[in-house]
């Protein structure tokens, strides 16, 4: 676990676990991170972390906080919910596929994962399978600008306004897309081999060749704050660029471990 007040200088924190951590979020004055073997850690300050009982040994691949609820998702269709990050309740997802992305919008929870799996729920408890039209692995999911966006392997991008009916979009790349966010009125995604995609409306997408990022970099997470875009990935890479910048700068992370997610609490 690394933290930074500016995206430039990073400090290692003691997590208290040696398990791989896959997702991180913030809500209800609480940081929550999840990972392999059902690991869940919480913190009020992102410095001191406490292990919580998840009730599962499955890998938890992601976590989010929306609609006053923490939701963690993972392997074999695992879905856990919590109001405070401390006590967790298992939900029946209706799928045995591994889940990797989760978000909330338009009064709807949506999760996605392996083999083109997309499921949705109005309450986070009862879930329905949706038709994605693909069998690729989905890696990320978000809701922004009144649009759900799901991203995955082979440059796959699907969008939906309701979480039920999905439409395929052309990404401009065949590379794996790991994550997508919406900030500064733009959809922005990253992935393998320095994959870099963006869209202003969620319909028309473009891919680019970011200056300053190694062409072979495996990028896994992206966040925005303090007029700075932060991208993290394999081998401990952290890249940053200011709004007015023309090239990314590689920062010192102090680790060679794979950094899978990054989350910004500042605007």
PDB file of N, CA and C in Angstrom, residues 164-265:
ATOM      1  N   UNK A 164     -28.681  -2.871 -18.415  1.00  0.00           N
ATOM      2  CA  UNK A 164     -29.374  -4.071 -18.896  1.00  0.00           C
ATOM      3  C   UNK A 164     -29.035  -4.382 -20.345  1.00  0.00           C
ATOM      4  N   UNK A 165     -29.182  -3.385 -21.218  1.00  0.00           N
ATOM      5  CA  UNK A 165     -28.912  -3.546 -22.643  1.00  0.00           C
ATOM      6  C   UNK A 165     -27.582  -2.902 -22.980  1.00  0.00           C
ATOM      7  N   UNK A 166     -26.706  -3.667 -23.637  1.00  0.00           N
ATOM      8  CA  UNK A 166     -25.342  -3.227 -23.865  1.00  0.00           C
ATOM      9  C   UNK A 166     -25.012  -3.147 -25.353  1.00  0.00           C
ATOM     10  N   UNK A 167     -24.177  -2.142 -25.712  1.00  0.00           N
ATOM     11  CA  UNK A 167     -23.791  -1.903 -27.092  1.00  0.00           C
ATOM     12  C   UNK A 167     -22.277  -1.890 -27.210  1.00  0.00           C
ATOM     13  N   UNK A 168     -21.759  -2.607 -28.211  1.00  0.00           N
ATOM     14  CA  UNK A 168     -20.319  -2.664 -28.426  1.00  0.00           C
ATOM     15  C   UNK A 168     -19.818  -1.394 -29.106  1.00  0.00           C
ATOM     16  N   UNK A 169     -18.644  -0.925 -28.665  1.00  0.00           N
ATOM     17  CA  UNK A 169     -18.010   0.251 -29.249  1.00  0.00           C
ATOM     18  C   UNK A 169     -16.632  -0.119 -29.780  1.00  0.00           C
ATOM     19  N   UNK A 170     -16.142   0.669 -30.717  1.00  0.00           N
ATOM     20  CA  UNK A 170     -14.828   0.445 -31.297  1.00  0.00           C
ATOM     21  C   UNK A 170     -13.785   1.227 -30.521  1.00  0.00           C
ATOM     22  N   UNK A 171     -12.800   0.503 -30.012  1.00  0.00           N
ATOM     23  CA  UNK A 171     -11.826   1.124 -29.115  1.00  0.00           C
ATOM     24  C   UNK A 171     -10.628   1.718 -29.836  1.00  0.00           C
ATOM     25  N   UNK A 172     -10.308   1.206 -31.020  1.00  0.00           N
ATOM     26  CA  UNK A 172      -9.113   1.649 -31.708  1.00  0.00           C
ATOM     27  C   UNK A 172      -7.877   0.899 -31.273  1.00  0.00           C
ATOM     28  N   UNK A 173      -8.071  -0.174 -30.486  1.00  0.00           N
ATOM     29  CA  UNK A 173      -6.967  -1.024 -30.053  1.00  0.00           C
ATOM     30  C   UNK A 173      -7.491  -2.437 -29.869  1.00  0.00           C
ATOM     31  N   UNK A 174      -6.607  -3.414 -30.015  1.00  0.00           N
ATOM     32  CA  UNK A 174      -6.964  -4.804 -29.741  1.00  0.00           C
ATOM     33  C   UNK A 174      -6.303  -5.279 -28.458  1.00  0.00           C
ATOM     34  N   UNK A 175      -5.656  -4.368 -27.747  1.00  0.00           N
ATOM     35  CA  UNK A 175      -4.991  -4.718 -26.501  1.00  0.00           C
ATOM     36  C   UNK A 175      -5.993  -4.843 -25.350  1.00  0.00           C
ATOM     37  N   UNK A 176      -5.564  -5.523 -24.320  1.00  0.00           N
ATOM     38  CA  UNK A 176      -6.357  -5.659 -23.101  1.00  0.00           C
ATOM     39  C   UNK A 176      -6.508  -4.306 -22.414  1.00  0.00           C
ATOM     40  N   UNK A 177      -7.744  -3.953 -22.070  1.00  0.00           N
ATOM     41  CA  UNK A 177      -8.016  -2.719 -21.328  1.00  0.00           C
ATOM     42  C   UNK A 177      -8.305  -3.113 -19.892  1.00  0.00           C
ATOM     43  N   UNK A 178      -7.559  -2.535 -18.947  1.00  0.00           N
ATOM     44  CA  UNK A 178      -7.657  -2.954 -17.551  1.00  0.00           C
ATOM     45  C   UNK A 178      -8.652  -2.119 -16.746  1.00  0.00           C
ATOM     46  N   UNK A 179      -8.681  -0.822 -16.967  1.00  0.00           N
ATOM     47  CA  UNK A 179      -9.551   0.025 -16.154  1.00  0.00           C
ATOM     48  C   UNK A 179      -9.940   1.270 -16.931  1.00  0.00           C
ATOM     49  N   UNK A 180     -11.104   1.814 -16.589  1.00  0.00           N
ATOM     50  CA  UNK A 180     -11.565   3.057 -17.196  1.00  0.00           C
ATOM     51  C   UNK A 180     -12.208   3.913 -16.111  1.00  0.00           C
ATOM     52  N   UNK A 181     -11.984   5.228 -16.165  1.00  0.00           N
ATOM     53  CA  UNK A 181     -12.608   6.153 -15.228  1.00  0.00           C
ATOM     54  C   UNK A 181     -13.253   7.296 -16.010  1.00  0.00           C
ATOM     55  N   UNK A 182     -14.056   8.088 -15.309  1.00  0.00           N
ATOM     56  CA  UNK A 182     -14.631   9.291 -15.909  1.00  0.00           C
ATOM     57  C   UNK A 182     -14.311  10.474 -15.013  1.00  0.00           C
ATOM     58  N   UNK A 183     -13.544  11.423 -15.559  1.00  0.00           N
ATOM     59  CA  UNK A 183     -13.183  12.618 -14.802  1.00  0.00           C
ATOM     60  C   UNK A 183     -12.831  13.719 -15.788  1.00  0.00           C
ATOM     61  N   UNK A 184     -12.965  14.967 -15.357  1.00  0.00           N
ATOM     62  CA  UNK A 184     -12.681  16.110 -16.220  1.00  0.00           C
ATOM     63  C   UNK A 184     -13.468  16.019 -17.531  1.00  0.00           C
ATOM     64  N   UNK A 185     -14.693  15.483 -17.449  1.00  0.00           N
ATOM     65  CA  UNK A 185     -15.594  15.355 -18.602  1.00  0.00           C
ATOM     66  C   UNK A 185     -15.027  14.483 -19.713  1.00  0.00           C
ATOM     67  N   UNK A 186     -14.239  13.462 -19.302  1.00  0.00           N
ATOM     68  CA  UNK A 186     -13.679  12.537 -20.287  1.00  0.00           C
ATOM     69  C   UNK A 186     -13.614  11.124 -19.716  1.00  0.00           C
ATOM     70  N   UNK A 187     -13.942  10.139 -20.546  1.00  0.00           N
ATOM     71  CA  UNK A 187     -13.687   8.740 -20.218  1.00  0.00           C
ATOM     72  C   UNK A 187     -12.245   8.441 -20.590  1.00  0.00           C
ATOM     73  N   UNK A 188     -11.525   7.774 -19.683  1.00  0.00           N
ATOM     74  CA  UNK A 188     -10.107   7.535 -19.897  1.00  0.00           C
ATOM     75  C   UNK A 188      -9.759   6.146 -19.396  1.00  0.00           C
ATOM     76  N   UNK A 189      -9.177   5.306 -20.257  1.00  0.00           N
ATOM     77  CA  UNK A 189      -8.853   3.936 -19.889  1.00  0.00           C
ATOM     78  C   UNK A 189      -7.414   3.584 -20.169  1.00  0.00           C
ATOM     79  N   UNK A 190      -6.892   2.573 -19.443  1.00  0.00           N
ATOM     80  CA  UNK A 190      -5.512   2.133 -19.622  1.00  0.00           C
ATOM     81  C   UNK A 190      -5.455   0.610 -19.648  1.00  0.00           C
ATOM     82  N   UNK A 191      -4.332   0.069 -20.164  1.00  0.00           N
ATOM     83  CA  UNK A 191      -4.182  -1.377 -20.241  1.00  0.00           C
ATOM     84  C   UNK A 191      -2.797  -1.811 -20.640  1.00  0.00           C
ATOM     85  N   UNK A 192      -2.702  -3.008 -21.211  1.00  0.00           N
ATOM     86  CA  UNK A 192      -1.404  -3.593 -21.555  1.00  0.00           C
ATOM     87  C   UNK A 192      -0.728  -2.817 -22.677  1.00  0.00           C
ATOM     88  N   UNK A 193       0.620  -2.948 -22.728  1.00  0.00           N
ATOM     89  CA  UNK A 193       1.425  -2.290 -23.761  1.00  0.00           C
ATOM     90  C   UNK A 193       1.082  -0.812 -23.880  1.00  0.00           C
ATOM     91  N   UNK A 194       1.014  -0.152 -22.715  1.00  0.00           N
ATOM     92  CA  UNK A 194       0.757   1.290 -22.638  1.00  0.00           C
ATOM     93  C   UNK A 194      -0.533   1.689 -23.335  1.00  0.00           C
ATOM     94  N   UNK A 195      -1.527   0.796 -23.329  1.00  0.00           N
ATOM     95  CA  UNK A 195      -2.822   1.121 -23.926  1.00  0.00           C
ATOM     96  C   UNK A 195      -3.428   2.344 -23.250  1.00  0.00           C
ATOM     97  N   UNK A 196      -3.988   3.212 -24.078  1.00  0.00           N
ATOM     98  CA  UNK A 196      -4.421   4.536 -23.645  1.00  0.00           C
ATOM     99  C   UNK A 196      -5.631   4.905 -24.493  1.00  0.00           C
ATOM    100  N   UNK A 197      -6.841   4.823 -23.927  1.00  0.00           N
ATOM    101  CA  UNK A 197      -8.047   5.112 -24.698  1.00  0.00           C
ATOM    102  C   UNK A 197      -8.820   6.248 -24.028  1.00  0.00           C
ATOM    103  N   UNK A 198      -9.605   6.959 -24.824  1.00  0.00           N
ATOM    104  CA  UNK A 198     -10.355   8.083 -24.260  1.00  0.00           C
ATOM    105  C   UNK A 198     -11.564   8.407 -25.138  1.00  0.00           C
ATOM    106  N   UNK A 199     -12.545   9.033 -24.505  1.00  0.00           N
ATOM    107  CA  UNK A 199     -13.777   9.409 -25.197  1.00  0.00           C
ATOM    108  C   UNK A 199     -14.446  10.546 -24.447  1.00  0.00           C
ATOM    109  N   UNK A 200     -15.061  11.469 -25.164  1.00  0.00           N
ATOM    110  CA  UNK A 200     -15.784  12.560 -24.530  1.00  0.00           C
ATOM    111  C   UNK A 200     -17.256  12.226 -24.318  1.00  0.00           C
ATOM    112  N   UNK A 201     -17.757  11.259 -25.064  1.00  0.00           N
ATOM    113  CA  UNK A 201     -19.188  10.949 -24.978  1.00  0.00           C
ATOM    114  C   UNK A 201     -19.507   9.488 -24.707  1.00  0.00           C
ATOM    115  N   UNK A 202     -18.487   8.631 -24.664  1.00  0.00           N
ATOM    116  CA  UNK A 202     -18.711   7.209 -24.444  1.00  0.00           C
ATOM    117  C   UNK A 202     -19.097   6.454 -25.700  1.00  0.00           C
ATOM    118  N   UNK A 203     -19.298   7.171 -26.787  1.00  0.00           N
ATOM    119  CA  UNK A 203     -19.694   6.543 -28.049  1.00  0.00           C
ATOM    120  C   UNK A 203     -18.522   6.410 -29.009  1.00  0.00           C
ATOM    121  N   UNK A 204     -17.833   7.516 -29.245  1.00  0.00           N
ATOM    122  CA  UNK A 204     -16.667   7.516 -30.128  1.00  0.00           C
ATOM    123  C   UNK A 204     -15.400   7.483 -29.280  1.00  0.00           C
ATOM    124  N   UNK A 205     -14.579   6.455 -29.514  1.00  0.00           N
ATOM    125  CA  UNK A 205     -13.364   6.257 -28.718  1.00  0.00           C
ATOM    126  C   UNK A 205     -12.125   6.384 -29.587  1.00  0.00           C
ATOM    127  N   UNK A 206     -11.047   6.858 -28.971  1.00  0.00           N
ATOM    128  CA  UNK A 206      -9.760   6.965 -29.640  1.00  0.00           C
ATOM    129  C   UNK A 206      -8.689   6.330 -28.777  1.00  0.00           C
ATOM    130  N   UNK A 207      -7.629   5.883 -29.415  1.00  0.00           N
ATOM    131  CA  UNK A 207      -6.478   5.356 -28.691  1.00  0.00           C
ATOM    132  C   UNK A 207      -5.271   6.205 -29.032  1.00  0.00           C
ATOM    133  N   UNK A 208      -4.324   6.298 -28.089  1.00  0.00           N
ATOM    134  CA  UNK A 208      -3.163   7.140 -28.322  1.00  0.00           C
ATOM    135  C   UNK A 208      -1.868   6.474 -27.931  1.00  0.00           C
ATOM    136  N   UNK A 209      -0.786   7.181 -28.147  1.00  0.00           N
ATOM    137  CA  UNK A 209       0.550   6.740 -27.759  1.00  0.00           C
ATOM    138  C   UNK A 209       1.095   7.765 -26.777  1.00  0.00           C
ATOM    139  N   UNK A 210       0.887   7.532 -25.500  1.00  0.00           N
ATOM    140  CA  UNK A 210       1.262   8.533 -24.498  1.00  0.00           C
ATOM    141  C   UNK A 210       2.766   8.791 -24.440  1.00  0.00           C
ATOM    142  N   UNK A 211       3.143  10.038 -24.534  1.00  0.00           N
ATOM    143  CA  UNK A 211       4.544  10.422 -24.444  1.00  0.00           C
ATOM    144  C   UNK A 211       5.045  10.259 -23.013  1.00  0.00           C
ATOM    145  N   UNK A 212       6.185   9.591 -22.868  1.00  0.00           N
ATOM    146  CA  UNK A 212       6.797   9.422 -21.559  1.00  0.00           C
ATOM    147  C   UNK A 212       6.527   8.087 -20.904  1.00  0.00           C
ATOM    148  N   UNK A 213       5.577   7.308 -21.455  1.00  0.00           N
ATOM    149  CA  UNK A 213       5.270   5.992 -20.902  1.00  0.00           C
ATOM    150  C   UNK A 213       5.904   4.913 -21.771  1.00  0.00           C
ATOM    151  N   UNK A 214       6.640   4.000 -21.128  1.00  0.00           N
ATOM    152  CA  UNK A 214       7.286   2.906 -21.848  1.00  0.00           C
ATOM    153  C   UNK A 214       6.250   2.125 -22.648  1.00  0.00           C
ATOM    154  N   UNK A 215       6.549   1.853 -23.919  1.00  0.00           N
ATOM    155  CA  UNK A 215       5.589   1.215 -24.820  1.00  0.00           C
ATOM    156  C   UNK A 215       5.196  -0.186 -24.372  1.00  0.00           C
ATOM    157  N   UNK A 216       6.016  -0.827 -23.524  1.00  0.00           N
ATOM    158  CA  UNK A 216       5.714  -2.177 -23.058  1.00  0.00           C
ATOM    159  C   UNK A 216       5.076  -2.170 -21.679  1.00  0.00           C
ATOM    160  N   UNK A 217       4.798  -0.998 -21.116  1.00  0.00           N
ATOM    161  CA  UNK A 217       4.270  -0.898 -19.757  1.00  0.00           C
ATOM    162  C   UNK A 217       2.885  -1.526 -19.659  1.00  0.00           C
ATOM    163  N   UNK A 218       2.693  -2.331 -18.612  1.00  0.00           N
ATOM    164  CA  UNK A 218       1.385  -2.930 -18.327  1.00  0.00           C
ATOM    165  C   UNK A 218       0.693  -2.039 -17.315  1.00  0.00           C
ATOM    166  N   UNK A 219      -0.293  -1.278 -17.784  1.00  0.00           N
ATOM    167  CA  UNK A 219      -0.969  -0.286 -16.958  1.00  0.00           C
ATOM    168  C   UNK A 219      -2.266  -0.868 -16.408  1.00  0.00           C
ATOM    169  N   UNK A 220      -2.493  -0.691 -15.093  1.00  0.00           N
ATOM    170  CA  UNK A 220      -3.618  -1.358 -14.435  1.00  0.00           C
ATOM    171  C   UNK A 220      -4.638  -0.422 -13.814  1.00  0.00           C
ATOM    172  N   UNK A 221      -4.199   0.778 -13.410  1.00  0.00           N
ATOM    173  CA  UNK A 221      -5.109   1.662 -12.694  1.00  0.00           C
ATOM    174  C   UNK A 221      -4.868   3.115 -13.036  1.00  0.00           C
ATOM    175  N   UNK A 222      -5.916   3.927 -12.928  1.00  0.00           N
ATOM    176  CA  UNK A 222      -5.804   5.346 -13.232  1.00  0.00           C
ATOM    177  C   UNK A 222      -6.716   6.128 -12.296  1.00  0.00           C
ATOM    178  N   UNK A 223      -6.267   7.301 -11.885  1.00  0.00           N
ATOM    179  CA  UNK A 223      -7.057   8.182 -11.030  1.00  0.00           C
ATOM    180  C   UNK A 223      -6.693   9.624 -11.341  1.00  0.00           C
ATOM    181  N   UNK A 224      -7.548  10.554 -10.872  1.00  0.00           N
ATOM    182  CA  UNK A 224      -7.308  11.969 -11.105  1.00  0.00           C
ATOM    183  C   UNK A 224      -7.517  12.759  -9.828  1.00  0.00           C
ATOM    184  N   UNK A 225      -6.626  13.733  -9.575  1.00  0.00           N
ATOM    185  CA  UNK A 225      -6.772  14.624  -8.435  1.00  0.00           C
ATOM    186  C   UNK A 225      -5.712  15.700  -8.466  1.00  0.00           C
ATOM    187  N   UNK A 226      -6.002  16.862  -7.919  1.00  0.00           N
ATOM    188  CA  UNK A 226      -5.062  17.976  -7.854  1.00  0.00           C
ATOM    189  C   UNK A 226      -4.478  18.303  -9.231  1.00  0.00           C
ATOM    190  N   UNK A 227      -5.366  18.331 -10.244  1.00  0.00           N
ATOM    191  CA  UNK A 227      -4.983  18.642 -11.621  1.00  0.00           C
ATOM    192  C   UNK A 227      -3.929  17.681 -12.160  1.00  0.00           C
ATOM    193  N   UNK A 228      -3.932  16.449 -11.618  1.00  0.00           N
ATOM    194  CA  UNK A 228      -2.921  15.458 -11.993  1.00  0.00           C
ATOM    195  C   UNK A 228      -3.563  14.115 -12.291  1.00  0.00           C
ATOM    196  N   UNK A 229      -3.195  13.529 -13.432  1.00  0.00           N
ATOM    197  CA  UNK A 229      -3.579  12.154 -13.746  1.00  0.00           C
ATOM    198  C   UNK A 229      -2.480  11.232 -13.232  1.00  0.00           C
ATOM    199  N   UNK A 230      -2.876  10.166 -12.533  1.00  0.00           N
ATOM    200  CA  UNK A 230      -1.927   9.191 -12.000  1.00  0.00           C
ATOM    201  C   UNK A 230      -2.260   7.817 -12.580  1.00  0.00           C
ATOM    202  N   UNK A 231      -1.253   7.169 -13.157  1.00  0.00           N
ATOM    203  CA  UNK A 231      -1.418   5.831 -13.734  1.00  0.00           C
ATOM    204  C   UNK A 231      -0.438   4.887 -13.052  1.00  0.00           C
ATOM    205  N   UNK A 232      -0.916   3.698 -12.655  1.00  0.00           N
ATOM    206  CA  UNK A 232      -0.050   2.705 -12.009  1.00  0.00           C
ATOM    207  C   UNK A 232      -0.100   1.392 -12.785  1.00  0.00           C
ATOM    208  N   UNK A 233       0.892   0.521 -12.510  1.00  0.00           N
ATOM    209  CA  UNK A 233       0.901  -0.741 -13.223  1.00  0.00           C
ATOM    210  C   UNK A 233       1.927  -1.730 -12.703  1.00  0.00           C
ATOM    211  N   UNK A 234       2.259  -2.694 -13.559  1.00  0.00           N
ATOM    212  CA  UNK A 234       3.181  -3.762 -13.204  1.00  0.00           C
ATOM    213  C   UNK A 234       4.573  -3.204 -12.935  1.00  0.00           C
ATOM    214  N   UNK A 235       5.346  -3.961 -12.136  1.00  0.00           N
ATOM    215  CA  UNK A 235       6.724  -3.611 -11.784  1.00  0.00           C
ATOM    216  C   UNK A 235       6.806  -2.314 -10.992  1.00  0.00           C
ATOM    217  N   UNK A 236       5.703  -1.945 -10.328  1.00  0.00           N
ATOM    218  CA  UNK A 236       5.703  -0.787  -9.456  1.00  0.00           C
ATOM    219  C   UNK A 236       5.729   0.557 -10.149  1.00  0.00           C
ATOM    220  N   UNK A 237       5.357   0.601 -11.441  1.00  0.00           N
ATOM    221  CA  UNK A 237       5.424   1.872 -12.151  1.00  0.00           C
ATOM    222  C   UNK A 237       4.300   2.811 -11.712  1.00  0.00           C
ATOM    223  N   UNK A 238       4.644   4.081 -11.566  1.00  0.00           N
ATOM    224  CA  UNK A 238       3.686   5.155 -11.338  1.00  0.00           C
ATOM    225  C   UNK A 238       4.051   6.288 -12.289  1.00  0.00           C
ATOM    226  N   UNK A 239       3.085   6.669 -13.134  1.00  0.00           N
ATOM    227  CA  UNK A 239       3.285   7.784 -14.057  1.00  0.00           C
ATOM    228  C   UNK A 239       2.307   8.900 -13.706  1.00  0.00           C
ATOM    229  N   UNK A 240       2.755  10.154 -13.844  1.00  0.00           N
ATOM    230  CA  UNK A 240       1.855  11.279 -13.605  1.00  0.00           C
ATOM    231  C   UNK A 240       1.985  12.304 -14.732  1.00  0.00           C
ATOM    232  N   UNK A 241       0.893  13.052 -14.915  1.00  0.00           N
ATOM    233  CA  UNK A 241       0.918  14.169 -15.859  1.00  0.00           C
ATOM    234  C   UNK A 241      -0.061  15.229 -15.369  1.00  0.00           C
ATOM    235  N   UNK A 242       0.327  16.479 -15.437  1.00  0.00           N
ATOM    236  CA  UNK A 242      -0.549  17.586 -15.087  1.00  0.00           C
ATOM    237  C   UNK A 242      -1.495  17.873 -16.255  1.00  0.00           C
ATOM    238  N   UNK A 243      -2.596  18.569 -15.949  1.00  0.00           N
ATOM    239  CA  UNK A 243      -3.563  18.903 -16.988  1.00  0.00           C
ATOM    240  C   UNK A 243      -2.906  19.589 -18.182  1.00  0.00           C
ATOM    241  N   UNK A 244      -1.959  20.470 -17.902  1.00  0.00           N
ATOM    242  CA  UNK A 244      -1.334  21.228 -18.979  1.00  0.00           C
ATOM    243  C   UNK A 244      -0.080  20.534 -19.523  1.00  0.00           C
ATOM    244  N   UNK A 245       0.225  19.351 -18.991  1.00  0.00           N
ATOM    245  CA  UNK A 245       1.447  18.654 -19.384  1.00  0.00           C
ATOM    246  C   UNK A 245       1.384  18.057 -20.774  1.00  0.00           C
ATOM    247  N   UNK A 246       2.557  17.780 -21.333  1.00  0.00           N
ATOM    248  CA  UNK A 246       2.657  17.173 -22.662  1.00  0.00           C
ATOM    249  C   UNK A 246       3.285  15.791 -22.619  1.00  0.00           C
ATOM    250  N   UNK A 247       3.845  15.411 -21.467  1.00  0.00           N
ATOM    251  CA  UNK A 247       4.485  14.099 -21.340  1.00  0.00           C
ATOM    252  C   UNK A 247       4.350  13.591 -19.911  1.00  0.00           C
ATOM    253  N   UNK A 248       4.200  12.280 -19.778  1.00  0.00           N
ATOM    254  CA  UNK A 248       4.118  11.650 -18.458  1.00  0.00           C
ATOM    255  C   UNK A 248       5.501  11.568 -17.830  1.00  0.00           C
ATOM    256  N   UNK A 249       5.523  11.623 -16.489  1.00  0.00           N
ATOM    257  CA  UNK A 249       6.758  11.490 -15.723  1.00  0.00           C
ATOM    258  C   UNK A 249       6.693  10.237 -14.878  1.00  0.00           C
ATOM    259  N   UNK A 250       7.746   9.417 -14.951  1.00  0.00           N
ATOM    260  CA  UNK A 250       7.834   8.219 -14.127  1.00  0.00           C
ATOM    261  C   UNK A 250       8.257   8.608 -12.724  1.00  0.00           C
ATOM    262  N   UNK A 251       7.470   8.187 -11.727  1.00  0.00           N
ATOM    263  CA  UNK A 251       7.758   8.506 -10.343  1.00  0.00           C
ATOM    264  C   UNK A 251       8.394   7.314  -9.635  1.00  0.00           C
ATOM    265  N   UNK A 252       9.047   7.580  -8.523  1.00  0.00           N
ATOM    266  CA  UNK A 252       9.669   6.526  -7.727  1.00  0.00           C
ATOM    267  C   UNK A 252       8.638   5.961  -6.758  1.00  0.00           C
ATOM    268  N   UNK A 253       8.310   4.677  -6.914  1.00  0.00           N
ATOM    269  CA  UNK A 253       7.323   4.054  -6.039  1.00  0.00           C
ATOM    270  C   UNK A 253       7.961   3.326  -4.867  1.00  0.00           C
ATOM    271  N   UNK A 254       9.234   2.931  -5.032  1.00  0.00           N
ATOM    272  CA  UNK A 254       9.915   2.192  -3.979  1.00  0.00           C
ATOM    273  C   UNK A 254       9.576   0.721  -3.962  1.00  0.00           C
ATOM    274  N   UNK A 255       8.880   0.239  -4.997  1.00  0.00           N
ATOM    275  CA  UNK A 255       8.529  -1.182  -5.065  1.00  0.00           C
ATOM    276  C   UNK A 255       8.558  -1.653  -6.509  1.00  0.00           C
ATOM    277  N   UNK A 256       8.746  -2.962  -6.674  1.00  0.00           N
ATOM    278  CA  UNK A 256       8.642  -3.568  -8.004  1.00  0.00           C
ATOM    279  C   UNK A 256       7.412  -4.470  -8.081  1.00  0.00           C
ATOM    280  N   UNK A 257       6.590  -4.416  -7.036  1.00  0.00           N
ATOM    281  CA  UNK A 257       5.351  -5.194  -7.048  1.00  0.00           C
ATOM    282  C   UNK A 257       4.349  -4.573  -8.014  1.00  0.00           C
ATOM    283  N   UNK A 258       3.405  -5.403  -8.463  1.00  0.00           N
ATOM    284  CA  UNK A 258       2.365  -4.938  -9.374  1.00  0.00           C
ATOM    285  C   UNK A 258       1.387  -4.045  -8.613  1.00  0.00           C
ATOM    286  N   UNK A 259       1.264  -2.804  -9.032  1.00  0.00           N
ATOM    287  CA  UNK A 259       0.286  -1.885  -8.462  1.00  0.00           C
ATOM    288  C   UNK A 259      -0.979  -1.964  -9.316  1.00  0.00           C
ATOM    289  N   UNK A 260      -2.044  -2.533  -8.750  1.00  0.00           N
ATOM    290  CA  UNK A 260      -3.229  -2.850  -9.548  1.00  0.00           C
ATOM    291  C   UNK A 260      -4.258  -1.732  -9.606  1.00  0.00           C
ATOM    292  N   UNK A 261      -4.360  -0.938  -8.542  1.00  0.00           N
ATOM    293  CA  UNK A 261      -5.376   0.106  -8.493  1.00  0.00           C
ATOM    294  C   UNK A 261      -4.789   1.355  -7.853  1.00  0.00           C
ATOM    295  N   UNK A 262      -5.398   2.482  -8.189  1.00  0.00           N
ATOM    296  CA  UNK A 262      -5.070   3.734  -7.521  1.00  0.00           C
ATOM    297  C   UNK A 262      -6.382   4.499  -7.343  1.00  0.00           C
ATOM    298  N   UNK A 263      -6.512   5.165  -6.195  1.00  0.00           N
ATOM    299  CA  UNK A 263      -7.735   5.868  -5.878  1.00  0.00           C
ATOM    300  C   UNK A 263      -7.381   7.253  -5.352  1.00  0.00           C
ATOM    301  N   UNK A 264      -8.095   8.270  -5.839  1.00  0.00           N
ATOM    302  CA  UNK A 264      -7.837   9.634  -5.413  1.00  0.00           C
ATOM    303  C   UNK A 264      -9.004  10.167  -4.607  1.00  0.00           C
ATOM    304  N   UNK A 265      -8.687  10.742  -3.448  1.00  0.00           N
ATOM    305  CA  UNK A 265      -9.700  11.311  -2.575  1.00  0.00           C
ATOM    306  C   UNK A 265      -9.790  12.822  -2.745  1.00  0.00           C
TER     307      UNK A 265
END
